[in-house]
Amino acid sequence: MKMIRYPSFLFLFLYLLGLLGQSPVDAAVKKYQFDVQMKNVSRLCNAKPIVTVNGMFPGPTVYAREGDRVIINVTNHVQYNLSIHWHGLKQYRNGWADGPAYITQCPIQTGQSYVYDFNVTGQRGTLWWHAHILWLRATVYGAIVILPQPGKPYPFPQPYQETNIVLGEWWNGDVETAVNQANKLGAPPPMSDAHTINGKPGPLFPCSEKHTFVVEVEAGKTYLLRIINAALNDELFFGIAGHDMTVVEIDAVYTKPFTTKFILLGPGQTTNVLVKTNQSPNRYFMAAGPFMDAPVTVDNKTVTAILQYKGVPNTVIPILPKLPLPNDTSYALDYNQKLRSLNTPNFPALVPLKVDRRLFYTIGLGINACPTCVNGTNLAASINNITFVMPKTALLKAHYFNMPNVFRTDFPDRPPKPFNYTGVPLTANLGTSTGTRLSRVKFNTTIELVLQDTNLLTVESHPFHLHGYNFFVVGTGVGNFDPNTDPAKFNLIDPPERNTVGVPTGGWTAIRFRADNPGVWFMHCHLEVHTMWGLKMAFVVENGNTPELSVLPPPKDYPSC
């Protein structure tokens, strides 16, 4: 056997590491290289080139521990300009690493690289990353798994194994081409042709027997499933035939455990569940299907993966769960009511009890004149009747360097005109005002924001995502929010804490957060079609009164437009 000789300095380094009780594997810096490249992928009997990271669909999982520094070098080898958002990571004082194109950064141009360098502070659990420009997140997405610090166990039974379940969508045609054609018409883009689990549609779709995700399990164990809804436009129910699930975390925040047959995730949301393999050994389908209780067409086909007990032959036909109906509003509302923060000494729910500023935002669809569109009009979406116009440079850069004429800070705290928001459908006066208008917020302000759906054209549920923050969902209801009676019903003890919340169809949701993260932070509907139509805005959170409470300087390789 040949003995390997180490240089003396390396021996000293390893010796010192040993004294510290660490190994290089536990080092606090995690480095990743993301090469954005085209790859030919075949699904549903169709092959097409798609945008991928490192040739993977979905892309690689980013693993880190709470407290780690993560450095991800993204190199763009495709024809699209591109940026990547680390969804749910708070990026304290460091919006430069947040990723939404033209909000915190200019996109990475073809042939260029940008290093996303950030710390994972005070967060642990399941998040995800995705492209944040055009509709590229149709294929450019992946999981983020943040493990607790060493010696800090999960506040639930330690699972035997963990598995990521990433729900997505698949289009047979080129997504960007379809979106551009729809925009020329002033109409919605086509629905997806299938949903996917870990990039695979499952055997209920043609040519998909080999495109089926299978997880093999042993009987009598407990498994942790990290479930992510990476779909562009669909809220999804998820369940496993014959098995209950115990919800233990949402959006990387621990919850009071409860057992359920099915979970519901809006686009952008994550849910961790424990599954006990306590059924007779067999093959069981894991399945996902849409939730849509508004008169809007959705991709209503069921995607499946297989939970397979060890030793069961592949020839056994799996058992299929009976998912809730797509329009099962009561199941959706009841499920969301069960979500509660853990609120223990180790994991407190720090709900702001005193509110400095109350905001009331109406969410609406509209129709604006469009001389270049075939129909002469195009569909629009708005908050407080303002359809957001994307700037030509990054808002965070404009804010940091005091660049004039990029944005205004007069976004209204309430709609221009009160009306019966969820009454009979309103089909007159559907025009919206347009502009790049932001809401300026003093550092450390506590905010209560009520998001109110409206019946402009139609009511619809909207998953809203706030960058840079978690928030507490203190109340939700159907119909019009009543400022006199509804706040008395708010949960200020253990409300769910998350980064993406569903506003129910024809209803409202109230959230609270403390604006203690300076910078420019995007807030938008996570239905890609609505974001494209302008259902978005941003907060400019001012610096605190010391350098430690102020936005960090931009990195040297910050992309230019």
Coordinates of C-alpha atoms in Angstrom, one line a residue:
M1 CA 0.0 0.0 0.0
K2 CA 1.4 3.4 -1.0
M3 CA 1.6 5.9 1.9
I4 CA 0.4 9.5 1.0
R5 CA 2.7 12.2 2.2
Y6 CA 1.2 15.5 3.1
P7 CA 3.2 18.8 3.1
S8 CA 4.0 20.0 6.6
F9 CA 1.7 23.1 6.3
L10 CA -1.3 20.9 5.3
F11 CA -0.5 18.6 8.3
L12 CA -0.5 21.6 10.6
F13 CA -3.8 22.8 9.1
L14 CA -5.5 19.4 9.6
Y15 CA -4.1 19.2 13.1
L16 CA -5.5 22.7 14.0
L17 CA -8.9 21.6 12.5
G18 CA -8.8 18.6 14.7
L19 CA -8.1 20.7 17.8
L20 CA -11.1 22.8 16.9
G21 CA -13.2 19.7 16.5
Q22 CA -14.2 20.6 13.0
S23 CA -13.8 19.0 9.6
P24 CA -13.6 20.8 6.3
V25 CA -17.1 19.3 5.5
D26 CA -18.5 21.4 8.4
A27 CA -16.9 24.7 7.1
A28 CA -19.2 27.7 7.3
V29 CA -18.8 28.7 3.6
K30 CA -20.8 26.7 1.0
K31 CA -19.8 27.4 -2.6
Y32 CA -21.8 26.5 -5.7
Q33 CA -21.2 27.0 -9.5
F34 CA -24.5 27.5 -11.5
D35 CA -24.0 27.2 -15.2
V36 CA -27.1 28.3 -17.0
Q37 CA -27.3 26.4 -20.2
M38 CA -29.7 24.9 -22.8
K39 CA -30.4 21.2 -22.7
N40 CA -32.6 19.0 -24.8
V41 CA -35.3 17.4 -22.6
S42 CA -38.0 15.0 -23.6
R43 CA -41.4 14.9 -21.8
L44 CA -44.9 13.9 -23.0
C45 CA -43.5 12.4 -26.3
N46 CA -42.0 15.9 -27.1
A47 CA -38.4 16.9 -27.0
K48 CA -37.3 20.5 -26.8
P49 CA -34.4 22.6 -25.6
I50 CA -35.0 24.2 -22.2
V51 CA -33.0 26.5 -20.0
T52 CA -31.4 24.6 -17.1
V53 CA -28.8 25.0 -14.3
N54 CA -25.9 22.6 -14.8
G55 CA -28.0 20.7 -17.3
M56 CA -30.4 19.6 -14.5
F57 CA -34.2 19.8 -14.5
P58 CA -35.1 20.7 -11.8
G59 CA -31.8 22.3 -10.9
P60 CA -29.4 21.4 -8.1
T61 CA -30.4 21.5 -4.5
V62 CA -28.5 24.2 -2.4
Y63 CA -27.6 22.7 1.0
A64 CA -26.5 24.9 3.9
R65 CA -26.7 25.2 7.7
E66 CA -28.2 28.0 9.6
G67 CA -25.4 30.5 10.1
D68 CA -23.5 29.5 6.9
R69 CA -22.3 31.9 4.2
V70 CA -23.4 30.8 0.8
I71 CA -21.5 31.8 -2.4
I72 CA -23.1 30.9 -5.7
N73 CA -21.4 31.9 -9.0
V74 CA -24.0 32.1 -11.7
T75 CA -22.7 32.1 -15.3
N76 CA -25.1 32.7 -18.1
H77 CA -24.5 30.7 -21.3
V78 CA -28.0 31.2 -22.8
Q79 CA -29.5 33.8 -25.1
Y80 CA -31.8 35.2 -22.4
N81 CA -30.7 37.8 -19.8
L82 CA -31.3 36.1 -16.5
S83 CA -31.3 36.6 -12.7
I84 CA -32.0 34.1 -9.8
H85 CA -34.0 34.8 -6.7
W86 CA -33.3 32.8 -3.4
H87 CA -37.0 32.7 -2.4
G88 CA -37.6 33.2 1.3
L89 CA -34.0 34.1 2.3
K90 CA -34.2 37.4 4.1
Q91 CA -30.9 38.8 2.7
Y92 CA -30.5 41.2 5.6
R93 CA -29.1 44.6 4.4
N94 CA -28.0 42.7 1.3
G95 CA -30.7 43.1 -1.4
W96 CA -27.9 42.9 -4.0
A97 CA -28.2 39.1 -3.6
D98 CA -32.0 38.9 -3.7
G99 CA -32.3 38.5 -7.5
P100 CA -35.5 39.9 -9.0
A101 CA -34.5 41.5 -12.3
Y102 CA -34.7 45.3 -12.4
I103 CA -35.8 45.5 -8.8
T104 CA -32.5 44.6 -6.9
Q105 CA -30.2 44.0 -9.9
C106 CA -29.9 44.2 -13.6
P107 CA -30.0 40.7 -15.1
I108 CA -26.9 38.7 -15.9
Q109 CA -26.3 39.2 -19.6
T110 CA -25.3 36.4 -22.0
G111 CA -21.7 35.3 -21.4
Q112 CA -21.5 37.2 -18.0
S113 CA -21.3 35.9 -14.4
Y114 CA -22.5 37.3 -11.1
V115 CA -21.7 36.0 -7.6
Y116 CA -24.6 35.8 -5.2
D117 CA -23.0 36.0 -1.7
F118 CA -25.2 35.9 1.3
N119 CA -25.5 34.7 4.9
V120 CA -28.2 32.4 6.2
T121 CA -29.1 34.0 9.5
G122 CA -31.9 33.0 11.8
Q123 CA -33.5 30.7 9.3
R124 CA -33.7 26.9 8.9
G125 CA -36.0 24.7 6.8
T126 CA -37.1 24.3 3.2
L127 CA -36.9 27.2 0.7
W128 CA -36.2 27.3 -3.0
W129 CA -34.6 29.3 -5.8
H130 CA -35.8 30.2 -9.2
A131 CA -35.2 32.5 -12.2
H132 CA -36.8 35.9 -11.7
I133 CA -37.2 37.3 -15.2
L134 CA -39.6 36.6 -18.0
W135 CA -41.2 33.1 -17.5
L136 CA -37.8 31.3 -17.2
R137 CA -38.7 29.8 -13.9
A138 CA -40.8 27.3 -15.8
T139 CA -37.6 25.2 -15.9
V140 CA -35.0 27.2 -13.9
Y141 CA -35.7 26.3 -10.2
G142 CA -34.5 24.1 -7.4
A143 CA -34.7 23.4 -3.7
I144 CA -32.9 25.1 -0.8
V145 CA -32.4 22.9 2.3
I146 CA -31.2 24.8 5.4
L147 CA -30.3 22.4 8.2
P148 CA -30.4 23.5 11.8
Q149 CA -27.1 24.3 13.6
P150 CA -25.3 21.2 14.9
G151 CA -26.7 20.1 18.2
K152 CA -30.1 21.8 17.5
P153 CA -32.5 19.0 16.7
Y154 CA -35.8 19.4 14.9
P155 CA -38.7 20.2 17.2
F156 CA -40.4 17.0 16.0
P157 CA -39.4 13.3 15.8
Q158 CA -36.2 12.8 14.0
P159 CA -37.0 11.3 10.5
Y160 CA -35.3 8.2 9.2
Q161 CA -34.8 9.9 5.8
E162 CA -35.7 13.1 4.0
T163 CA -36.8 13.6 0.4
N164 CA -37.5 16.8 -1.7
I165 CA -40.7 16.9 -3.6
V166 CA -40.7 19.8 -6.1
L167 CA -44.0 20.5 -7.9
G168 CA -43.7 22.2 -11.3
E169 CA -45.3 22.6 -14.7
W170 CA -44.4 21.5 -18.2
W171 CA -45.3 23.1 -21.5
N172 CA -44.8 21.1 -24.8
G173 CA -44.1 24.3 -26.7
D174 CA -41.5 27.0 -26.0
V175 CA -42.8 29.0 -23.1
E176 CA -41.3 32.4 -24.0
T177 CA -42.6 32.1 -27.6
A178 CA -46.1 31.3 -26.2
V179 CA -46.0 34.2 -23.8
N180 CA -44.9 36.7 -26.5
Q181 CA -47.6 35.6 -28.8
A182 CA -50.2 36.0 -26.0
N183 CA -49.0 39.5 -25.2
K184 CA -49.3 40.5 -28.9
L185 CA -52.9 39.3 -28.8
G186 CA -53.5 41.0 -25.4
A187 CA -54.7 37.6 -24.1
P188 CA -53.6 35.1 -21.4
P189 CA -50.8 32.6 -22.3
P190 CA -51.8 28.9 -22.8
M191 CA -52.0 26.6 -19.7
S192 CA -49.3 24.1 -19.1
D193 CA -49.6 20.6 -20.6
A194 CA -48.8 18.8 -17.4
H195 CA -47.7 19.3 -13.8
T196 CA -44.5 17.6 -12.7
I197 CA -43.0 16.1 -9.5
N198 CA -39.2 16.6 -9.5
G199 CA -39.5 17.4 -13.3
K200 CA -41.5 14.2 -14.1
P201 CA -45.2 14.0 -15.0
G202 CA -45.8 10.4 -13.9
P203 CA -47.3 7.4 -15.6
L204 CA -50.8 8.9 -16.1
F205 CA -49.4 10.9 -18.9
P206 CA -48.3 9.6 -22.4
C207 CA -44.6 8.5 -22.8
S208 CA -44.1 9.1 -19.0
E209 CA -43.6 5.6 -17.5
K210 CA -39.9 6.3 -17.4
H211 CA -40.5 9.9 -16.4
T212 CA -41.9 9.0 -13.0
F213 CA -40.3 9.9 -9.6
V214 CA -40.1 7.0 -7.2
V215 CA -39.1 7.1 -3.6
E216 CA -38.4 3.7 -2.0
V217 CA -39.3 3.4 1.7
E218 CA -39.0 0.9 4.5
A219 CA -42.0 -0.1 6.5
G220 CA -42.3 1.2 10.1
K221 CA -40.2 4.3 9.6
T222 CA -40.9 8.1 9.6
Y223 CA -39.9 10.1 6.5
L224 CA -39.7 13.9 6.1
L225 CA -40.9 15.2 2.8
R226 CA -39.8 18.8 1.8
I227 CA -42.6 19.9 -0.6
I228 CA -42.2 22.9 -2.8
N229 CA -44.7 24.4 -5.2
A230 CA -42.6 25.7 -8.1
A231 CA -45.5 25.9 -10.5
L232 CA -45.9 29.2 -12.3
N233 CA -49.7 29.6 -12.1
D234 CA -51.4 26.9 -10.1
E235 CA -52.2 26.3 -6.4
L236 CA -51.9 22.6 -5.8
F237 CA -53.4 20.0 -3.5
F238 CA -51.0 17.2 -2.6
G239 CA -51.6 13.8 -1.0
I240 CA -50.4 10.2 -0.7
A241 CA -52.8 7.3 -1.1
G242 CA -53.4 5.5 2.2
H243 CA -51.1 7.8 4.3
D244 CA -51.7 10.7 6.6
M245 CA -49.2 13.6 6.6
T246 CA -48.2 15.6 9.7
V247 CA -47.4 19.3 8.8
V248 CA -44.4 20.5 10.8
E249 CA -43.1 23.5 8.8
I250 CA -44.2 26.1 6.2
D251 CA -42.0 28.5 4.4
A252 CA -39.0 27.5 6.6
V253 CA -40.9 28.2 9.8
Y254 CA -41.8 25.4 12.3
T255 CA -45.5 25.0 12.9
K256 CA -47.7 23.3 15.6
P257 CA -48.0 19.8 14.1
F258 CA -51.3 18.6 12.8
T259 CA -52.3 15.6 10.7
T260 CA -54.1 15.9 7.4
K261 CA -54.9 13.8 4.3
F262 CA -54.0 16.6 1.9
I263 CA -52.0 19.8 2.0
L264 CA -52.4 22.9 -0.2
L265 CA -49.6 25.0 -1.5
G266 CA -49.7 28.2 -3.6
P267 CA -46.9 28.9 -6.0
G268 CA -43.9 29.9 -4.0
Q269 CA -44.9 28.1 -0.8
T270 CA -43.1 25.2 0.9
T271 CA -44.4 22.7 3.4
N272 CA -42.6 20.0 5.3
V273 CA -44.5 16.9 6.4
L274 CA -43.8 13.8 8.3
V275 CA -45.1 10.5 6.8
K276 CA -45.2 7.2 8.7
T277 CA -44.8 4.1 6.5
N278 CA -47.4 2.2 8.6
Q279 CA -49.5 0.8 5.8
S280 CA -49.3 -2.7 4.2
P281 CA -46.3 -2.9 1.9
N282 CA -47.4 -1.8 -1.6
R283 CA -47.0 0.9 -4.2
Y284 CA -48.8 4.2 -3.4
F285 CA -49.3 7.2 -5.7
M286 CA -48.3 10.6 -4.4
A287 CA -50.4 13.0 -6.4
A288 CA -50.9 16.7 -7.0
G289 CA -53.8 18.5 -8.7
P290 CA -55.0 22.1 -8.9
F291 CA -57.1 24.2 -6.6
M292 CA -59.1 26.9 -8.5
D293 CA -62.4 28.1 -7.1
A294 CA -62.8 31.0 -9.6
P295 CA -64.2 30.8 -13.2
V296 CA -60.7 30.5 -14.6
T297 CA -59.4 27.5 -16.7
V298 CA -56.5 25.6 -15.2
D299 CA -54.4 22.5 -16.1
N300 CA -56.7 20.0 -14.4
K301 CA -54.6 16.9 -14.9
T302 CA -53.1 14.9 -12.0
V303 CA -49.4 14.5 -11.7
T304 CA -48.2 11.4 -9.8
A305 CA -45.0 10.0 -8.2
I306 CA -44.7 6.7 -6.4
L307 CA -44.1 5.8 -2.7
Q308 CA -42.8 2.3 -3.0
Y309 CA -42.3 -0.1 -0.1
K310 CA -39.1 -2.0 -0.2
G311 CA -39.5 -5.5 -1.8
V312 CA -42.7 -4.7 -3.6
P313 CA -42.3 -5.5 -7.4
N314 CA -42.6 -2.7 -9.9
T315 CA -45.3 -4.6 -11.7
V316 CA -47.8 -3.8 -8.9
I317 CA -50.2 -1.0 -10.0
P318 CA -50.1 1.8 -7.4
I319 CA -53.1 3.0 -5.4
L320 CA -54.3 6.5 -6.3
P321 CA -55.4 9.0 -3.7
K322 CA -58.7 10.9 -4.2
L323 CA -57.6 14.5 -4.1
P324 CA -60.1 17.3 -3.1
L325 CA -62.1 18.7 -6.1
P326 CA -60.4 21.6 -7.8
N327 CA -63.1 24.0 -6.5
D328 CA -63.2 22.7 -2.9
T329 CA -63.1 26.1 -1.2
S330 CA -64.1 24.8 2.2
Y331 CA -61.2 22.3 2.3
A332 CA -58.8 25.1 1.3
L333 CA -60.0 27.6 3.9
D334 CA -60.2 24.9 6.7
Y335 CA -56.6 23.7 5.9
N336 CA -55.2 27.2 6.1
Q337 CA -57.0 27.8 9.4
K338 CA -55.1 24.9 10.9
L339 CA -51.6 26.5 10.3
R340 CA -50.2 27.9 13.5
S341 CA -46.7 29.1 14.5
L342 CA -44.9 26.8 17.0
N343 CA -44.5 29.8 19.4
T344 CA -42.2 28.1 21.9
P345 CA -39.4 29.7 23.9
N346 CA -36.9 28.4 21.3
F347 CA -39.1 29.5 18.3
P348 CA -41.2 32.4 19.5
A349 CA -43.8 34.1 17.3
L350 CA -42.8 37.8 17.5
V351 CA -46.0 39.2 16.2
P352 CA -46.0 43.1 16.2
L353 CA -48.8 44.0 18.6
K354 CA -48.5 47.8 18.1
V355 CA -49.1 48.9 14.5
D356 CA -47.4 52.1 13.2
R357 CA -48.9 52.1 9.8
R358 CA -52.0 50.4 8.3
L359 CA -52.1 49.7 4.6
F360 CA -55.1 48.5 2.5
Y361 CA -54.2 47.2 -0.9
T362 CA -56.9 46.1 -3.4
I363 CA -56.0 43.4 -6.0
G364 CA -57.7 43.8 -9.4
L365 CA -57.7 42.8 -13.0
G366 CA -58.2 45.3 -15.7
I367 CA -58.1 46.1 -19.4
N368 CA -56.0 48.8 -21.0
A369 CA -55.7 50.2 -24.5
C370 CA -52.9 48.5 -26.5
P371 CA -52.4 49.9 -30.0
T372 CA -49.8 47.2 -30.8
C373 CA -52.1 44.3 -29.6
V374 CA -54.2 42.5 -32.2
N375 CA -57.3 43.1 -30.1
G376 CA -56.5 46.7 -29.5
T377 CA -56.5 46.0 -25.7
N378 CA -54.5 44.0 -23.3
L379 CA -55.2 42.5 -19.9
A380 CA -53.7 44.3 -16.9
A381 CA -53.5 43.7 -13.2
S382 CA -53.1 46.2 -10.5
I383 CA -52.7 47.0 -6.8
N384 CA -54.7 50.0 -5.6
N385 CA -55.5 50.5 -9.4
I386 CA -51.8 50.9 -10.2
T387 CA -50.3 48.6 -12.8
F388 CA -46.5 48.4 -12.0
V389 CA -44.2 49.4 -14.8
M390 CA -40.7 47.7 -14.7
P391 CA -37.9 50.3 -14.8
K392 CA -34.9 50.1 -17.1
T393 CA -32.4 50.0 -14.3
A394 CA -32.4 48.3 -10.9
L395 CA -34.5 50.1 -8.2
L396 CA -32.1 49.2 -5.4
K397 CA -29.2 50.8 -7.3
A398 CA -31.3 53.9 -8.0
H399 CA -32.2 54.1 -4.3
Y400 CA -28.7 53.5 -3.1
F401 CA -27.1 56.1 -5.4
N402 CA -30.0 58.5 -5.3
M403 CA -30.5 58.3 -9.1
P404 CA -33.4 60.7 -10.2
N405 CA -36.4 59.9 -12.4
V406 CA -36.3 56.1 -12.0
F407 CA -39.2 55.7 -9.5
R408 CA -41.6 57.7 -7.4
T409 CA -42.3 57.0 -3.7
D410 CA -46.0 57.9 -3.7
F411 CA -47.6 54.5 -3.8
P412 CA -50.9 55.0 -2.1
D413 CA -51.7 53.4 1.3
R414 CA -55.3 52.7 0.1
P415 CA -57.2 52.5 -3.2
P416 CA -58.2 55.8 -4.8
K417 CA -61.9 55.1 -4.5
P418 CA -63.7 52.7 -2.1
F419 CA -66.3 50.4 -3.7
N420 CA -68.0 47.1 -3.0
Y421 CA -64.9 45.1 -3.7
T422 CA -66.3 41.6 -3.9
G423 CA -69.9 42.4 -5.0
V424 CA -71.3 41.7 -8.4
P425 CA -68.6 41.5 -11.2
L426 CA -67.5 45.0 -12.3
T427 CA -67.0 45.2 -16.0
A428 CA -67.0 49.0 -16.5
N429 CA -64.1 51.4 -15.9
L430 CA -61.6 48.6 -16.1
G431 CA -58.7 50.9 -17.0
T432 CA -55.7 51.1 -14.6
S433 CA -53.1 53.8 -14.0
T434 CA -49.5 52.8 -14.7
G435 CA -46.2 53.7 -13.1
T436 CA -43.1 52.7 -11.2
R437 CA -44.4 53.8 -7.8
L438 CA -43.0 52.5 -4.5
S439 CA -44.0 52.9 -0.9
R440 CA -41.4 54.6 1.3
V441 CA -41.2 53.1 4.8
K442 CA -39.2 54.4 7.8
F443 CA -36.8 51.8 9.3
N444 CA -38.3 49.6 12.1
T445 CA -41.9 50.6 11.3
T446 CA -44.5 48.0 12.2
I447 CA -46.9 47.5 9.3
E448 CA -50.3 45.9 9.0
L449 CA -51.2 45.2 5.4
V450 CA -54.7 44.0 4.3
L451 CA -54.7 42.5 0.8
Q452 CA -58.3 42.6 -0.6
D453 CA -59.3 40.6 -3.7
T454 CA -61.8 42.4 -6.0
N455 CA -64.4 41.3 -8.5
L456 CA -63.0 43.4 -11.3
L457 CA -63.7 41.0 -14.3
T458 CA -63.6 38.1 -11.8
V459 CA -62.6 37.2 -8.3
E460 CA -59.5 35.0 -8.0
S461 CA -57.1 33.8 -5.3
H462 CA -53.6 35.3 -5.3
P463 CA -50.5 34.0 -3.6
F464 CA -48.6 37.1 -2.6
H465 CA -44.8 37.0 -1.9
L466 CA -42.9 39.6 0.0
H467 CA -39.1 39.7 -0.6
G468 CA -36.7 40.4 2.3
Y469 CA -39.1 39.5 5.1
N470 CA -41.3 36.9 6.7
F471 CA -44.7 38.2 7.9
F472 CA -47.4 36.9 10.2
V473 CA -50.8 36.0 8.7
V474 CA -53.0 37.5 11.5
G475 CA -56.4 37.2 9.7
T476 CA -58.2 36.1 6.6
G477 CA -61.8 36.1 5.5
V478 CA -64.3 35.9 2.6
G479 CA -66.0 39.0 1.3
N480 CA -65.0 42.6 2.1
F481 CA -62.6 43.3 5.0
D482 CA -64.4 45.2 7.8
P483 CA -62.0 47.5 9.7
N484 CA -64.5 47.8 12.5
T485 CA -65.2 44.1 13.3
D486 CA -62.5 41.9 11.6
P487 CA -59.4 43.0 13.6
A488 CA -61.1 41.8 16.8
K489 CA -60.8 38.2 15.4
F490 CA -57.1 38.5 14.5
N491 CA -54.8 35.8 15.9
L492 CA -52.0 37.7 17.6
I493 CA -50.7 34.7 19.6
D494 CA -49.5 32.0 17.2
P495 CA -50.4 33.1 13.6
P496 CA -48.6 31.3 10.8
E497 CA -45.3 33.0 9.8
R498 CA -44.4 32.8 6.1
N499 CA -43.1 34.6 3.0
T500 CA -45.9 33.8 0.6
V501 CA -49.6 33.9 1.5
G502 CA -52.8 33.1 -0.4
V503 CA -55.4 35.8 -0.6
P504 CA -58.7 33.8 -0.9
T505 CA -61.0 34.2 -3.9
G506 CA -63.3 37.1 -3.2
G507 CA -61.7 37.6 0.2
W508 CA -58.9 39.2 2.2
T509 CA -55.8 38.4 4.1
A510 CA -54.1 40.6 6.8
I511 CA -50.4 40.4 7.5
R512 CA -48.1 42.1 9.9
F513 CA -44.3 42.6 9.8
R514 CA -41.6 44.9 11.2
A515 CA -39.7 46.8 8.5
D516 CA -36.2 46.2 9.9
N517 CA -34.5 45.2 6.7
P518 CA -33.3 48.3 4.8
G519 CA -33.4 48.2 1.0
V520 CA -35.9 47.9 -1.9
W521 CA -38.1 44.8 -1.5
F522 CA -40.5 43.5 -4.2
M523 CA -44.0 42.4 -3.4
H524 CA -46.0 40.6 -6.1
C525 CA -48.5 37.9 -6.9
H526 CA -46.6 34.6 -7.5
L527 CA -48.9 33.7 -10.4
E528 CA -46.6 34.5 -13.2
V529 CA -49.4 35.6 -15.5
H530 CA -50.5 38.2 -13.0
T531 CA -47.0 39.4 -12.3
M532 CA -46.5 39.9 -16.0
W533 CA -49.7 42.0 -16.1
G534 CA -48.4 44.3 -13.4
L535 CA -49.7 42.8 -10.1
K536 CA -46.6 44.0 -8.2
M537 CA -45.1 46.8 -6.2
A538 CA -42.1 47.4 -4.0
F539 CA -41.3 48.9 -0.6
V540 CA -38.3 51.3 -0.1
V541 CA -37.3 50.6 3.5
E542 CA -35.0 53.5 4.7
N543 CA -31.7 52.9 6.5
G544 CA -31.6 52.9 10.3
N545 CA -29.5 55.5 12.1
T546 CA -26.2 53.5 12.2
P547 CA -24.1 51.9 9.5
E548 CA -25.0 48.4 11.0
L549 CA -28.6 49.2 10.2
S550 CA -28.0 50.4 6.6
V551 CA -27.8 48.8 3.2
L552 CA -24.4 47.2 2.5
P553 CA -22.4 48.6 -0.5
P554 CA -23.0 46.8 -3.8
P555 CA -20.5 44.0 -4.8
K556 CA -17.7 44.7 -7.3
D557 CA -19.3 42.4 -10.0
Y558 CA -22.8 43.9 -9.7
P559 CA -24.4 43.6 -13.2
S560 CA -25.1 46.7 -15.3
C561 CA -28.2 47.1 -17.5

